[in-house]
CSV table of C-alpha atoms in Angstrom, one decimal:
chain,number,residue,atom,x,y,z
A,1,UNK,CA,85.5,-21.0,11.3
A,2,UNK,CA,86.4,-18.6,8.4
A,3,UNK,CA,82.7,-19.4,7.3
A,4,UNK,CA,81.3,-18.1,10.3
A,5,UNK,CA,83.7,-15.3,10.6
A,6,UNK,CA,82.3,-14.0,7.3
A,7,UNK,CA,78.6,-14.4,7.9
A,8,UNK,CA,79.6,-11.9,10.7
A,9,UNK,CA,80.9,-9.5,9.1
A,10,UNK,CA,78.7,-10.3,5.5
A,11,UNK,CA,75.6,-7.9,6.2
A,12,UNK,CA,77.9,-4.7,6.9
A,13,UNK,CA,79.9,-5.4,4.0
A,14,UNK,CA,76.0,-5.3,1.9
A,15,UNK,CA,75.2,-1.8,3.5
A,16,UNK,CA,79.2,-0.6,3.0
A,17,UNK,CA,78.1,0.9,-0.5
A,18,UNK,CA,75.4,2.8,1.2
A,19,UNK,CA,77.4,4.1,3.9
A,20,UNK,CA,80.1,5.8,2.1
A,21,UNK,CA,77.8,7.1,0.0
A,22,UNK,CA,75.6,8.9,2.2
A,23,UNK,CA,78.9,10.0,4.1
A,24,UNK,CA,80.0,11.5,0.9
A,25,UNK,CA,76.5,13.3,-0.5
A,26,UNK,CA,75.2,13.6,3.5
A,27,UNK,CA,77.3,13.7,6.1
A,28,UNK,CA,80.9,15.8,4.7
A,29,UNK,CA,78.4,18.3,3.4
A,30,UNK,CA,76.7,18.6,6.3
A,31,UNK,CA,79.8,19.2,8.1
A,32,UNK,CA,81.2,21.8,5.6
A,33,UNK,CA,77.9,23.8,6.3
A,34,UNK,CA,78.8,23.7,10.2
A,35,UNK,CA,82.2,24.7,9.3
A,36,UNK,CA,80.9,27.1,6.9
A,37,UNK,CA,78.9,28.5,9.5
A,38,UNK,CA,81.6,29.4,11.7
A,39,UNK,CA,84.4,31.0,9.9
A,40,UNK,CA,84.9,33.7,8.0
A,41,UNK,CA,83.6,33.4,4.4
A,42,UNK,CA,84.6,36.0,1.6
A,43,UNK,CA,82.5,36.3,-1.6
A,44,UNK,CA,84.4,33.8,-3.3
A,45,UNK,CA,83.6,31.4,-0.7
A,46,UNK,CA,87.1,30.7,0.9
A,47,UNK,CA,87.4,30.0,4.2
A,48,UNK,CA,89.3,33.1,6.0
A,49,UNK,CA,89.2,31.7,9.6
A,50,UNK,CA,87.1,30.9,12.6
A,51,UNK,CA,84.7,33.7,13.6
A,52,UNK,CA,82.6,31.5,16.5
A,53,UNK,CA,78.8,32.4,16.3
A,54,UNK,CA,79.0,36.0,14.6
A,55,UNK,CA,77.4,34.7,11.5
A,56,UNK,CA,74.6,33.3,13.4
A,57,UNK,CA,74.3,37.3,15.8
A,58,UNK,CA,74.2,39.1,12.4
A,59,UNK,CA,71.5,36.3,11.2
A,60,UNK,CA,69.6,36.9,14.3
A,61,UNK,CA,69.7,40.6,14.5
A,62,UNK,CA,68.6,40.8,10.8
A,63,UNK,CA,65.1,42.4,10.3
A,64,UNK,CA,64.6,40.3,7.7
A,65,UNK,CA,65.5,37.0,9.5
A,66,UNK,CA,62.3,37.2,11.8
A,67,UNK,CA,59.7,37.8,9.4
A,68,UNK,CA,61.5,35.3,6.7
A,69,UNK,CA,61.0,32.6,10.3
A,70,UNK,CA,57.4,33.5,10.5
A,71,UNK,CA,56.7,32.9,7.2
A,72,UNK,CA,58.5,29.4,6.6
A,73,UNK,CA,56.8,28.6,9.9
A,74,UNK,CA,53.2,29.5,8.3
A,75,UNK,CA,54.5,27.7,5.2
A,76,UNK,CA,55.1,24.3,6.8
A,77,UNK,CA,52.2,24.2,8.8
A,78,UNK,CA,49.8,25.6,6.3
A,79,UNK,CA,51.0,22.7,3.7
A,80,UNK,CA,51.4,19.9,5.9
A,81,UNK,CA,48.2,19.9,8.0
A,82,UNK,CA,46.0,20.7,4.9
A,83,UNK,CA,47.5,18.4,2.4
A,84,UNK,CA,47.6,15.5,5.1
A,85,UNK,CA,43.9,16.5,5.6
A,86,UNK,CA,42.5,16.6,2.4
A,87,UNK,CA,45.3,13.6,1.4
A,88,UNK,CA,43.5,11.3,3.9
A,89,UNK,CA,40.1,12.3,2.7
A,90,UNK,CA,40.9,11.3,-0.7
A,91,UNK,CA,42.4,8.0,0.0
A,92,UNK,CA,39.3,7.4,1.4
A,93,UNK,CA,37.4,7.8,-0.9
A,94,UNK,CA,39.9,6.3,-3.3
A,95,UNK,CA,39.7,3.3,-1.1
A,96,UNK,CA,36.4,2.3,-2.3
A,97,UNK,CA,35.1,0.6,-5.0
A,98,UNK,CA,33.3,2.6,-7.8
A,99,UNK,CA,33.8,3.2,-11.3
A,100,UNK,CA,36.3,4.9,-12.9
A,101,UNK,CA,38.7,4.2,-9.6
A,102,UNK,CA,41.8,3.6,-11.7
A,103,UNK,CA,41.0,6.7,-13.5
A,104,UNK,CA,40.9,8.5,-10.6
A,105,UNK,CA,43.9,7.3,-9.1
A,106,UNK,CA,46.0,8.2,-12.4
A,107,UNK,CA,44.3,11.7,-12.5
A,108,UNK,CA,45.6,12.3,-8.7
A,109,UNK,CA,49.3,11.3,-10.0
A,110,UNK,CA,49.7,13.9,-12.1
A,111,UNK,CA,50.5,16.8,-9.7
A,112,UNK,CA,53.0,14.7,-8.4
A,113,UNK,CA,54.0,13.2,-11.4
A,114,UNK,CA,54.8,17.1,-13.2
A,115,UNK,CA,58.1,18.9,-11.8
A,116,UNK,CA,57.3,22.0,-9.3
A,117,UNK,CA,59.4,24.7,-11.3
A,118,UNK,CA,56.1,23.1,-13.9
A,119,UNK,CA,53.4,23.1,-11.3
A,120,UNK,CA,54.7,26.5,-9.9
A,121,UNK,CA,54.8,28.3,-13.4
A,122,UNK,CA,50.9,27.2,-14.0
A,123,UNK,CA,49.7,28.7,-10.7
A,124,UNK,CA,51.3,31.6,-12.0
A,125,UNK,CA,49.8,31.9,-15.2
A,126,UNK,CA,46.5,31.0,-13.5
A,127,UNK,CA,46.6,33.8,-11.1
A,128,UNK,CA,47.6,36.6,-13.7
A,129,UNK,CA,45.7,39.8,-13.7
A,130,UNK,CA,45.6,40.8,-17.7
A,131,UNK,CA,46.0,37.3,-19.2
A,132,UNK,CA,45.3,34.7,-16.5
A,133,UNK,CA,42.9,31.4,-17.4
A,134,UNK,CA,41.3,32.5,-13.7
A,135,UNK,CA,39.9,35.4,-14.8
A,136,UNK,CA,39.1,34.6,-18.3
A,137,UNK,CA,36.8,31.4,-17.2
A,138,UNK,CA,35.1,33.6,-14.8
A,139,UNK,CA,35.0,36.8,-17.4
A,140,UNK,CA,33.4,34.5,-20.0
A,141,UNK,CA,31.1,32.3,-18.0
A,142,UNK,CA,29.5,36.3,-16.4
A,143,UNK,CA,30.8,36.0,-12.8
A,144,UNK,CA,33.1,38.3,-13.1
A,145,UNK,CA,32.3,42.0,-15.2
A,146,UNK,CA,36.4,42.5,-15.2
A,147,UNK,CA,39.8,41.2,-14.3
A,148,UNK,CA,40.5,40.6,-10.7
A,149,UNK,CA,44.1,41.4,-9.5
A,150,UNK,CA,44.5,38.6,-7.4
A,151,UNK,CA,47.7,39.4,-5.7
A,152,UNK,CA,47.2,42.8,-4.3
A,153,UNK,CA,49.2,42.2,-1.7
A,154,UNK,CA,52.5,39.7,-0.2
A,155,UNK,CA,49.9,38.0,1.6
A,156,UNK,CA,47.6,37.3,-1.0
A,157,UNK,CA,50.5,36.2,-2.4
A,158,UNK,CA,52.1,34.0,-0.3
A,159,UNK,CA,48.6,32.2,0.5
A,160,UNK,CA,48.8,31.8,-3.3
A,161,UNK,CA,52.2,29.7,-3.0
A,162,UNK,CA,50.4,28.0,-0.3
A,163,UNK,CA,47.6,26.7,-2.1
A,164,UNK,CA,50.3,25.2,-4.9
A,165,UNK,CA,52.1,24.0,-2.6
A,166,UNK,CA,49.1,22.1,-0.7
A,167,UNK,CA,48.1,20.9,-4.0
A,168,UNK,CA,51.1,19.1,-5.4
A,169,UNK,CA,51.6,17.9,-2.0
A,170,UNK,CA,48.3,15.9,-1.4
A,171,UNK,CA,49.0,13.2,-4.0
A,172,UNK,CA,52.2,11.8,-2.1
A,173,UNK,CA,50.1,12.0,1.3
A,174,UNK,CA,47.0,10.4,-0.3
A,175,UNK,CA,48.7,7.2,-2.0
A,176,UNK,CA,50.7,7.1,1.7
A,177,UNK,CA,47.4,6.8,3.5
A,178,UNK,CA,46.4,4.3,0.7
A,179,UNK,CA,48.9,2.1,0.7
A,180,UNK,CA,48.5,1.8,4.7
A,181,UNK,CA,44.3,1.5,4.2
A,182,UNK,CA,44.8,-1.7,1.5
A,183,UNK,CA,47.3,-3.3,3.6
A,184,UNK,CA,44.0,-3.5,6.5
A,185,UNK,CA,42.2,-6.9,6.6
A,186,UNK,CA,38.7,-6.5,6.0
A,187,UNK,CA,37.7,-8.9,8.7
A,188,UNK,CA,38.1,-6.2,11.3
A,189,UNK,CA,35.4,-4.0,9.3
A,190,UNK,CA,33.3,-7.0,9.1
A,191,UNK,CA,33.7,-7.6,13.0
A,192,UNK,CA,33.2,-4.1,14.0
A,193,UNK,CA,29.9,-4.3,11.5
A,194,UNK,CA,28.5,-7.2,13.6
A,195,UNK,CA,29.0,-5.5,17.2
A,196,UNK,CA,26.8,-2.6,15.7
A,197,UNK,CA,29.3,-0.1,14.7
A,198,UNK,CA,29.2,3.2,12.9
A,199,UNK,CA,31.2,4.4,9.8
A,200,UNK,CA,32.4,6.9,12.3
A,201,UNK,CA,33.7,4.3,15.0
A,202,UNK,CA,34.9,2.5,12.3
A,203,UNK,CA,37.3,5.3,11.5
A,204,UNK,CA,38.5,6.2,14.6
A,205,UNK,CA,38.6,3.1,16.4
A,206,UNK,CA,39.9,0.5,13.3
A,207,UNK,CA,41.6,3.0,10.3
A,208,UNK,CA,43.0,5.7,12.3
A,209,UNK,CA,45.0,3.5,15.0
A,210,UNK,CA,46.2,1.1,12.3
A,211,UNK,CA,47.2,4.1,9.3
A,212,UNK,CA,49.4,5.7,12.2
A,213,UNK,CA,52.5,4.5,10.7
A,214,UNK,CA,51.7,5.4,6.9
A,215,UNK,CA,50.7,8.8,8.5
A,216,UNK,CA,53.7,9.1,10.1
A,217,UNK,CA,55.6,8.5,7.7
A,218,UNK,CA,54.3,11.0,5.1
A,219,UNK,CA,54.1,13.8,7.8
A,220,UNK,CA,57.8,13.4,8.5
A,221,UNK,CA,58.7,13.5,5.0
A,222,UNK,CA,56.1,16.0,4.1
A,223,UNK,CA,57.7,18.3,7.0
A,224,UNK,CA,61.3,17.9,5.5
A,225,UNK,CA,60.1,18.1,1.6
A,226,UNK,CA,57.7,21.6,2.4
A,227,UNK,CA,60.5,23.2,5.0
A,228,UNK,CA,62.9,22.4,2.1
A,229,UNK,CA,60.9,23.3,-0.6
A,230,UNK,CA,62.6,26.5,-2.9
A,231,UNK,CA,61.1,26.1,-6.7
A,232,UNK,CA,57.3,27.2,-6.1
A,233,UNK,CA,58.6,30.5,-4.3
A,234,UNK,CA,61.4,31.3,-6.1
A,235,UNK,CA,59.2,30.5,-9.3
A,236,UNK,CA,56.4,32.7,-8.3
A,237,UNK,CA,57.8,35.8,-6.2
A,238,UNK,CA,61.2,34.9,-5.6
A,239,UNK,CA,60.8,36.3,-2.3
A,240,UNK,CA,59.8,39.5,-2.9
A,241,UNK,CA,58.9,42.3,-2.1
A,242,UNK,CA,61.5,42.5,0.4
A,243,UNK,CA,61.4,39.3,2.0
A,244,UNK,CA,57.8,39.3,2.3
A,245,UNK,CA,57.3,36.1,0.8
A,246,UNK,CA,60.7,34.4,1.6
A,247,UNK,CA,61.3,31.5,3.4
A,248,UNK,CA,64.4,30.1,4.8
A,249,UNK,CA,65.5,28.5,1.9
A,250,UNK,CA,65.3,30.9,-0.4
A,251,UNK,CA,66.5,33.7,1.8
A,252,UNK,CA,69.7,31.7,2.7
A,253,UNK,CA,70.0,31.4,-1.7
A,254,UNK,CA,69.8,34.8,-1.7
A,255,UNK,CA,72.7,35.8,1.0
A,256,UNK,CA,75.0,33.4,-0.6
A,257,UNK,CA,74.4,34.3,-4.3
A,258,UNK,CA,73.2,37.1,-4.4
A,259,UNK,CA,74.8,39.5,-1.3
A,260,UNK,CA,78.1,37.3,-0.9
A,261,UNK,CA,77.4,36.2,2.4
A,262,UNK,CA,78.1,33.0,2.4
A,263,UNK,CA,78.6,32.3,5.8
A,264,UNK,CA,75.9,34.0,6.6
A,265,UNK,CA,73.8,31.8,4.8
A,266,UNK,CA,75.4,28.6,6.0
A,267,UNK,CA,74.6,29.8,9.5
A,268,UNK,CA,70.8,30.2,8.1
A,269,UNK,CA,71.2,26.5,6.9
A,270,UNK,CA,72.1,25.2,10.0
A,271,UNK,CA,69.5,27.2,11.7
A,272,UNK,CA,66.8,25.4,9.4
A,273,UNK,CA,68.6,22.1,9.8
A,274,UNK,CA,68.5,22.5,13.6
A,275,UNK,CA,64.8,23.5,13.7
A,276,UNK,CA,63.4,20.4,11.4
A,277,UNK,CA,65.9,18.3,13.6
A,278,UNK,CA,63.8,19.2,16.6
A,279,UNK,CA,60.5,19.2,14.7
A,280,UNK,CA,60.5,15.9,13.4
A,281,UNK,CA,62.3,13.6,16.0
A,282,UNK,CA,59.8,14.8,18.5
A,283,UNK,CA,56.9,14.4,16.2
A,284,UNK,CA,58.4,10.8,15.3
A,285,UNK,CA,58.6,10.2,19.4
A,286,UNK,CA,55.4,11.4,20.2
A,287,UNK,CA,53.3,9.0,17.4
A,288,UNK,CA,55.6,6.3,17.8
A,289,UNK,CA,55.2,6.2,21.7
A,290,UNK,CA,51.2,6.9,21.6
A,291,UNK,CA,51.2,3.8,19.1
A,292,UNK,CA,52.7,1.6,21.7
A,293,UNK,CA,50.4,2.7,23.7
């Protein structure tokens, strides 16, 4: 009896380690943030008192707020559909046989591989008007007669941070994709081969339905890691000027560390949290119930 008690109760007593600490790192912060975002919050960061939703009403009447939205809306989608795209064309072609494949594969690691405060510094350099490698390759090869200032604008900018961001982001979609398209038995190729099909039928009709998952996967993290993502802004622009190049995260940075407003800024967190809440449980529901379909 005391045998079969405990193979009861054995499996939650495995995942007890991982529940207390997830409840420690996840779930108390998360609540201090909520908390955070409701009271009263001097510079210090003590907790004066409940203030109900007037951290979120200063937030939302905040010039700044709307255009910092836009733009961490832009970000995300810009970096997710692209990398996904070009990710998926690359596994691919990765997928095949041809020399030099291992090679390949290594090179496309590297991106990854290298931290993003790295990556983002690079990009930087690259893009420089007086001493960037951008405009020297092009001044020494003739294209160019003299140096381009490629960020004239916050735009230009911010489609800069985009492009970085869409190119360390492709590796972790393309070996996502290619893990799914090696785990697909070739016999179904070799089937649809027979019948008469196309590469393009192929595609759609074998590697598409049965990469769903894989893709799936690799959006919904891709949407949490590029919402989330603070060290290729802050590295390049650090927001500026005046917001024009902020998102969410490193707007809320800003309030708390830099202007004191620290509840403020927890009120921007939760905002964020709320938003890739919604985003990616109805993204998950959507491909999850169109694959059962």
């Amino acid at each position: 009896m005391k045998n079969k008690s405990f193979r009861k109760i054995e499996p939650y007593i495995w995942i007890l380690p991982s529940i207390i600490l997830m409840a420690v790192f996840i779930l108390i912060p998360i609540v201090f943030v909520f908390r955070m975002s409701l009271s009263d919050v001097s510079k210090a960061g003590i907790i004066k008192g409940f203030s109900g939703f007037a951290n979120f009403t200063k937030v939302m009447h905040s010039s700044a707020f709307k255009l910092v939205l836009k733009n961490t809306i832009v970000w995300t989608v810009a970096v997710v559909v692209l990398s996904t795209l070009l990710g998926f064309i690359l596994a691919l072609i990765l997928n095949n046989e041809f020399r030099g494949r291992k090679i390949a594969r290594a090179i496309i690691v590297f991106p990854w591989a290298t931290t993003l405060v790295i990556q983002a510094s690079a990009w930087k350099f690259i893009i420089d008007t007086d001493y960037g490698t951008l405009n020297t390759l092009l001044l020494r090869l003739g294209i160019i007669e003299q140096s381009i200032n490629w960020t004239p604008t916050a735009e230009a900018y911010f489609t800069w941070e985009i492009a970085c961001g869409i190119f360390v982001t492709i590796p972790f979609v393309t070996f996502c994709v290619l893990s799914g398209l090696q785990s697909i038995d070739s016999t179904y190729y070799e089937a649809a081969t027979v019948d008469g099909a196309n590469y393009w039928q192929k595609l759609f009709q074998i590697t598409m339905p049965l990469v769903r998952s894989s893709l799936t996967v690799s959006t919904v993290l891709n949407i949490i890691y590029v919402f989330n993502s603070f060290p290729i802004i802050w590295t390049i622009t650090k927001g500026d000027p005046a917001n024009h190049t902020d998102t969410l995260v490193t707007y809320l940075y800003k309030l708390a560390f830099y202007n004191g407003k620290q509840g403020q800024a927890a009120a921007v967190s939760v905002i964020g949290f709320m938003i890739l809440l919604l985003c990616s449980s109805v993204y998950m529901v959507y491909t999850l119930k169109k694959g059962d379909e």
